[in-house]
Tab-separated table of C-alpha atoms and ligand atoms in Angstrom:
chain	number	residue	atom	x	y	z
A	1	MET	CA	0.000	0.000	0.000
A	2	PHE	CA	1.333	3.434	-0.940
A	3	ILE	CA	1.312	6.733	0.948
A	4	ASP	CA	1.655	10.051	-0.837
A	5	SER	CA	3.626	11.984	1.764
A	6	HIS	CA	3.184	15.327	0.010
A	7	CYS	CA	0.222	16.424	-2.110
A	8	HIS	CA	-1.756	19.663	-2.196
A	9	LEU	CA	-5.243	18.199	-2.425
A	10	ASP	CA	-6.759	21.572	-1.453
A	11	PHE	CA	-5.587	23.163	-4.726
A	12	PRO	CA	-8.309	23.951	-7.300
A	13	GLN	CA	-7.107	21.190	-9.669
A	14	PHE	CA	-8.733	18.644	-7.332
A	15	GLU	CA	-12.360	19.675	-7.509
A	16	ASN	CA	-13.796	16.179	-7.059
A	17	LEU	CA	-11.827	14.947	-4.094
A	18	PRO	CA	-14.122	12.053	-3.064
A	19	ARG	CA	-13.777	10.583	-6.545
A	20	LEU	CA	-10.015	11.060	-6.589
A	21	ILE	CA	-9.611	9.371	-3.198
A	22	ASP	CA	-11.780	6.473	-4.406
A	23	SER	CA	-9.602	6.039	-7.495
A	24	CYS	CA	-6.494	6.141	-5.307
A	25	LEU	CA	-7.852	3.522	-2.911
A	26	GLY	CA	-8.676	1.370	-5.952
A	27	VAL	CA	-4.985	1.232	-6.900
A	28	GLY	CA	-3.548	0.892	-3.396
A	29	VAL	CA	-2.755	4.547	-2.610
A	30	THR	CA	-4.312	4.592	0.838
A	31	ASP	CA	-3.097	7.680	2.729
A	32	PHE	CA	-2.151	11.267	2.016
A	33	LEU	CA	-0.285	14.023	3.784
A	34	VAL	CA	-1.549	17.469	2.803
A	35	PRO	CA	0.651	20.373	3.969
A	36	GLY	CA	-0.567	23.929	4.449
A	37	THR	CA	0.652	26.784	2.285
A	38	THR	CA	-1.026	30.040	3.378
A	39	GLU	CA	-3.157	31.147	6.303
A	40	GLU	CA	-6.222	30.843	4.023
A	41	SER	CA	-5.326	27.232	3.213
A	42	TRP	CA	-5.412	26.107	6.849
A	43	HIS	CA	-9.193	26.220	7.206
A	44	ARG	CA	-9.643	24.365	3.903
A	45	ILE	CA	-7.345	21.495	4.786
A	46	ILE	CA	-8.631	21.197	8.365
A	47	GLN	CA	-12.143	20.685	6.944
A	48	MET	CA	-10.782	18.244	4.378
A	49	ALA	CA	-9.153	16.093	7.058
A	50	LYS	CA	-12.421	16.005	8.996
A	51	LEU	CA	-14.239	14.640	5.939
A	52	HIS	CA	-11.585	12.157	4.805
A	53	PRO	CA	-9.899	9.908	7.370
A	54	GLN	CA	-7.216	9.022	4.786
A	55	ILE	CA	-5.857	12.592	4.956
A	56	ARG	CA	-3.301	13.747	7.529
A	57	ILE	CA	-2.359	17.406	7.591
A	58	ALA	CA	0.468	19.768	8.446
A	59	LEU	CA	-0.027	23.496	8.971
A	60	GLY	CA	2.440	26.190	8.069
A	61	LEU	CA	3.411	29.101	5.820
A	62	HIS	CA	5.050	28.062	2.555
A	63	PRO	CA	7.928	30.372	1.529
A	64	TYR	CA	6.797	30.529	-2.098
A	65	PHE	CA	3.412	32.031	-1.189
A	66	LEU	CA	4.658	34.598	1.348
A	67	ASP	CA	3.057	37.982	1.071
A	68	ASP	CA	5.109	41.099	1.926
A	69	LYS	CA	2.024	42.465	3.665
A	70	LEU	CA	1.857	39.420	5.933
A	71	SER	CA	1.201	40.304	9.544
A	72	LEU	CA	3.489	37.696	10.999
A	73	ASP	CA	2.569	37.974	14.672
A	74	SER	CA	-1.157	37.447	14.191
A	75	CYS	CA	-0.481	34.692	11.677
A	76	LEU	CA	1.768	32.833	14.118
A	77	GLU	CA	-0.818	33.267	16.859
A	78	GLN	CA	-3.442	31.744	14.581
A	79	LEU	CA	-1.094	28.895	13.677
A	80	GLU	CA	-0.435	28.128	17.321
A	81	CYS	CA	-4.193	28.064	18.079
A	82	HIS	CA	-4.689	25.509	15.303
A	83	LEU	CA	-1.738	23.408	16.487
A	84	MET	CA	-3.330	23.240	19.932
A	85	GLU	CA	-6.801	22.350	18.699
A	86	VAL	CA	-6.451	20.388	15.484
A	87	PRO	CA	-4.737	17.022	15.032
A	88	THR	CA	-1.688	17.762	12.886
A	89	VAL	CA	1.325	15.561	12.171
A	90	ALA	CA	3.823	18.378	11.518
A	91	VAL	CA	4.436	22.075	10.984
A	92	GLY	CA	4.672	22.585	7.237
A	93	GLU	CA	5.186	23.302	4.549
A	94	ILE	CA	7.903	25.672	5.707
A	95	GLY	CA	11.342	26.442	4.344
A	96	LEU	CA	13.354	28.507	1.909
A	97	ASP	CA	13.106	29.021	-1.825
A	98	LYS	CA	16.183	30.518	-3.483
A	99	TRP	CA	14.751	30.422	-6.984
A	100	SER	CA	15.832	33.591	-8.788
A	101	GLY	CA	12.274	34.908	-9.030
A	102	MET	CA	11.887	35.016	-5.241
A	103	PRO	CA	12.759	38.481	-3.935
A	104	ASN	CA	12.040	38.162	-0.217
A	105	TYR	CA	14.670	35.759	1.078
A	106	SER	CA	15.207	37.590	4.366
A	107	LEU	CA	11.459	37.545	5.086
A	108	GLN	CA	11.408	33.827	4.202
A	109	TYR	CA	14.220	33.237	6.664
A	110	GLU	CA	12.493	35.146	9.465
A	111	VAL	CA	9.213	33.277	8.908
A	112	LEU	CA	11.087	29.962	8.824
A	113	ILE	CA	12.866	30.608	12.126
A	114	GLU	CA	9.624	31.619	13.881
A	115	GLN	CA	7.836	28.507	12.639
A	116	LEU	CA	10.743	26.271	13.665
A	117	LYS	CA	10.526	27.775	17.163
A	118	LEU	CA	6.790	27.037	17.243
A	119	ALA	CA	7.344	23.440	16.103
A	120	LYS	CA	9.961	23.050	18.809
A	121	LYS	CA	7.604	24.437	21.455
A	122	TRP	CA	4.903	21.911	20.449
A	123	LYS	CA	7.415	19.090	19.886
A	124	LEU	CA	6.286	18.631	16.281
A	125	PRO	CA	8.364	17.566	13.264
A	126	VAL	CA	8.460	19.840	10.200
A	127	ILE	CA	7.874	19.452	6.464
A	128	PHE	CA	10.637	21.373	4.663
A	129	HIS	CA	10.426	23.019	1.280
A	130	SER	CA	13.897	23.525	-0.109
A	131	ARG	CA	15.016	24.997	-3.394
A	132	LYS	CA	18.773	25.596	-3.629
A	133	SER	CA	18.702	26.310	0.100
A	134	GLU	CA	19.718	23.054	1.822
A	135	ASP	CA	22.703	24.567	3.652
A	136	ASP	CA	20.632	27.514	4.910
A	137	LEU	CA	17.974	25.102	6.220
A	138	LEU	CA	20.634	23.086	8.047
A	139	LYS	CA	21.924	26.338	9.524
A	140	ALA	CA	18.407	27.285	10.685
A	141	LEU	CA	18.057	23.889	12.411
A	142	ARG	CA	21.282	24.596	14.314
A	143	ILE	CA	20.261	28.145	15.277
A	144	VAL	CA	16.932	26.979	16.719
A	145	ASN	CA	18.529	23.806	18.094
A	146	PHE	CA	15.652	21.896	16.540
A	147	GLU	CA	15.584	18.177	17.241
A	148	TYR	CA	12.202	16.825	16.115
A	149	GLY	CA	13.166	15.956	12.539
A	150	GLY	CA	10.619	15.571	9.750
A	151	VAL	CA	10.633	15.391	5.958
A	152	VAL	CA	12.723	17.343	3.435
A	153	HIS	CA	10.162	17.340	0.657
A	154	ALA	CA	11.320	17.006	-2.996
A	155	PHE	CA	14.913	16.666	-1.876
A	156	ASN	CA	17.306	17.680	-4.621
A	157	GLY	CA	20.586	18.240	-2.791
A	158	SER	CA	23.856	16.348	-2.630
A	159	TYR	CA	24.549	13.083	-0.817
A	160	GLU	CA	26.507	15.018	1.845
A	161	GLN	CA	23.526	17.305	2.478
A	162	ALA	CA	21.216	14.268	2.559
A	163	LYS	CA	23.405	12.680	5.218
A	164	ARG	CA	23.357	15.817	7.351
A	165	PHE	CA	19.539	15.980	7.274
A	166	ILE	CA	19.279	12.256	8.041
A	167	ASP	CA	21.638	12.698	11.003
A	168	GLN	CA	19.188	15.329	12.313
A	169	GLY	CA	16.247	12.905	12.236
A	170	PHE	CA	14.886	13.755	8.785
A	171	VAL	CA	13.833	11.567	5.874
A	172	LEU	CA	13.962	12.755	2.264
A	173	GLY	CA	10.891	13.095	0.049
A	174	ILE	CA	11.462	11.299	-3.273
A	175	GLY	CA	9.103	12.246	-6.113
A	176	GLY	CA	8.743	12.617	-9.861
A	177	THR	CA	12.236	14.051	-10.414
A	178	ILE	CA	13.782	10.578	-10.414
A	179	THR	CA	11.551	9.504	-13.320
A	180	TYR	CA	13.593	11.773	-15.633
A	181	PRO	CA	16.657	10.034	-17.088
A	182	ARG	CA	18.543	13.359	-17.048
A	183	ALA	CA	18.198	13.561	-13.223
A	184	GLN	CA	21.527	11.775	-12.788
A	185	LYS	CA	22.448	13.401	-9.487
A	186	ALA	CA	19.047	12.711	-7.843
A	187	ARG	CA	19.201	9.095	-9.053
A	188	ARG	CA	22.736	8.641	-7.707
A	189	VAL	CA	21.735	10.048	-4.306
A	190	LEU	CA	18.684	7.748	-4.184
A	191	LYS	CA	20.826	4.691	-4.900
A	192	SER	CA	23.227	5.505	-2.087
A	193	LEU	CA	20.538	5.928	0.610
A	194	THR	CA	19.508	3.163	3.014
A	195	ASP	CA	15.933	1.833	3.201
A	196	GLN	CA	15.360	3.978	6.314
A	197	ASP	CA	16.205	7.301	4.680
A	198	PHE	CA	13.326	8.312	2.398
A	199	VAL	CA	9.592	8.480	1.708
A	200	LEU	CA	7.495	8.694	-1.484
A	201	GLU	CA	5.621	11.763	-2.691
A	202	THR	CA	4.110	13.404	-5.760
A	203	ASP	CA	3.789	17.109	-4.816
A	204	ALA	CA	0.579	16.994	-6.901
A	205	PRO	CA	-0.633	19.037	-8.717
A	206	ASP	CA	2.985	20.153	-9.297
A	207	MET	CA	6.102	18.267	-10.453
A	208	PRO	CA	4.660	16.099	-13.249
A	209	LEU	CA	6.382	12.781	-13.870
A	210	CYS	CA	8.393	12.080	-17.000
A	211	GLY	CA	5.955	11.499	-19.868
A	212	HIS	CA	3.234	13.581	-18.212
A	213	GLN	CA	4.694	17.067	-18.631
A	214	GLY	CA	2.057	19.757	-19.058
A	215	GLN	CA	-0.594	17.816	-17.118
A	216	PRO	CA	-1.504	18.321	-13.474
A	217	ASN	CA	0.187	15.708	-11.315
A	218	SER	CA	-1.968	13.357	-9.221
A	219	PRO	CA	-1.434	11.292	-6.056
A	220	LEU	CA	-2.360	8.279	-8.218
A	221	ARG	CA	1.169	8.563	-9.651
A	222	VAL	CA	2.916	7.854	-6.354
A	223	ARG	CA	2.839	4.240	-7.594
A	224	ASP	CA	4.908	5.248	-10.617
A	225	VAL	CA	7.429	6.941	-8.330
A	226	ALA	CA	7.621	3.705	-6.300
A	227	GLN	CA	8.060	1.725	-9.511
A	228	GLN	CA	11.001	3.902	-10.540
A	229	VAL	CA	12.561	3.583	-7.076
A	230	SER	CA	12.155	-0.173	-7.354
A	231	ILE	CA	13.988	-0.222	-10.700
A	232	LEU	CA	16.822	2.075	-9.577
A	233	ARG	CA	17.377	0.284	-6.265
A	234	GLU	CA	16.686	-3.212	-7.640
A	235	GLN	CA	14.105	-4.002	-4.962
A	236	PRO	CA	10.528	-5.349	-5.262
A	237	VAL	CA	8.010	-2.494	-5.415
A	238	GLY	CA	6.046	-4.006	-2.506
A	239	LEU	CA	9.117	-3.773	-0.317
A	240	VAL	CA	9.651	-0.122	-1.323
A	241	ALA	CA	6.025	0.658	-0.417
A	242	GLN	CA	6.395	-1.099	2.916
A	243	TYR	CA	9.558	0.575	4.160
A	244	THR	CA	8.744	4.068	2.862
A	245	SER	CA	5.364	3.961	4.664
A	246	ALA	CA	7.069	2.785	7.856
A	247	ASN	CA	9.641	5.595	7.535
A	248	LEU	CA	6.950	8.262	7.275
A	249	LYS	CA	5.132	6.981	10.366
A	250	ARG	CA	8.433	6.842	12.249
A	251	VAL	CA	9.339	10.498	11.639
A	252	LEU	CA	5.750	11.692	12.188
A	253	PRO	CA	4.871	10.084	15.553
A	254	ASN	CA	1.383	11.686	15.591
A	255	TRP	CA	0.429	9.727	12.472
A	256	HIS	CA	-1.548	7.132	14.416
A	257	ARG	CA	-2.878	9.567	17.007
A	258	VAL	CA	-4.825	11.744	14.609
B	301	ZN	ZN1	4.401	21.338	-1.521
């Protein structure tokens, strides 16, 4: 059975969620982790989790969607209220995005640090978004002295960076990137990891798999990610599904409590 550890099922591409979840269950994709992105998203995904027991959620402010007009204090207060009242498995999706089109890196960093402090206060793991910012995220973990681990979603760093996250109690999110033959570095890193080091994800509706460019991605395709992992690591796909699911539940101890 497969878990999609990262999909944005609250995005408008998924207008018929009950039908999508049914299709997923039909092919063995049984559970989903939906991370928050903006303050407005939190209410949506909290409601979604109430309706669908297959959905676990994380709440947080995604660096890509940060608004310069954000009133950070009231937002953090709201986030903390939700963390107290709503069953969540992590604080996320939080992190840093160093893509050239992102102008507000210092604001991203400030928001990241505050959310890491909140996660630490509530003893919750985090879901990291990282684009060309792995070393800065590792630095932030040290500054906050954060020790609850979590998932580095869509990991695309080096083996050395992977090791440093793993040493801090993280697993790496492996998604559609590895389905592209040109993704040599990501494939090499995947092959050098142990079975305990990673989880499967799609990042749907983003990050389409090879052969599906231009279409919205779907949690149905987490099976194709598993299939590619199975080929690259020369392991049966059932085994990959089994250990990646166990890894996710290990780093997110609230998984069974919510
Ligand atoms: Zn995401």
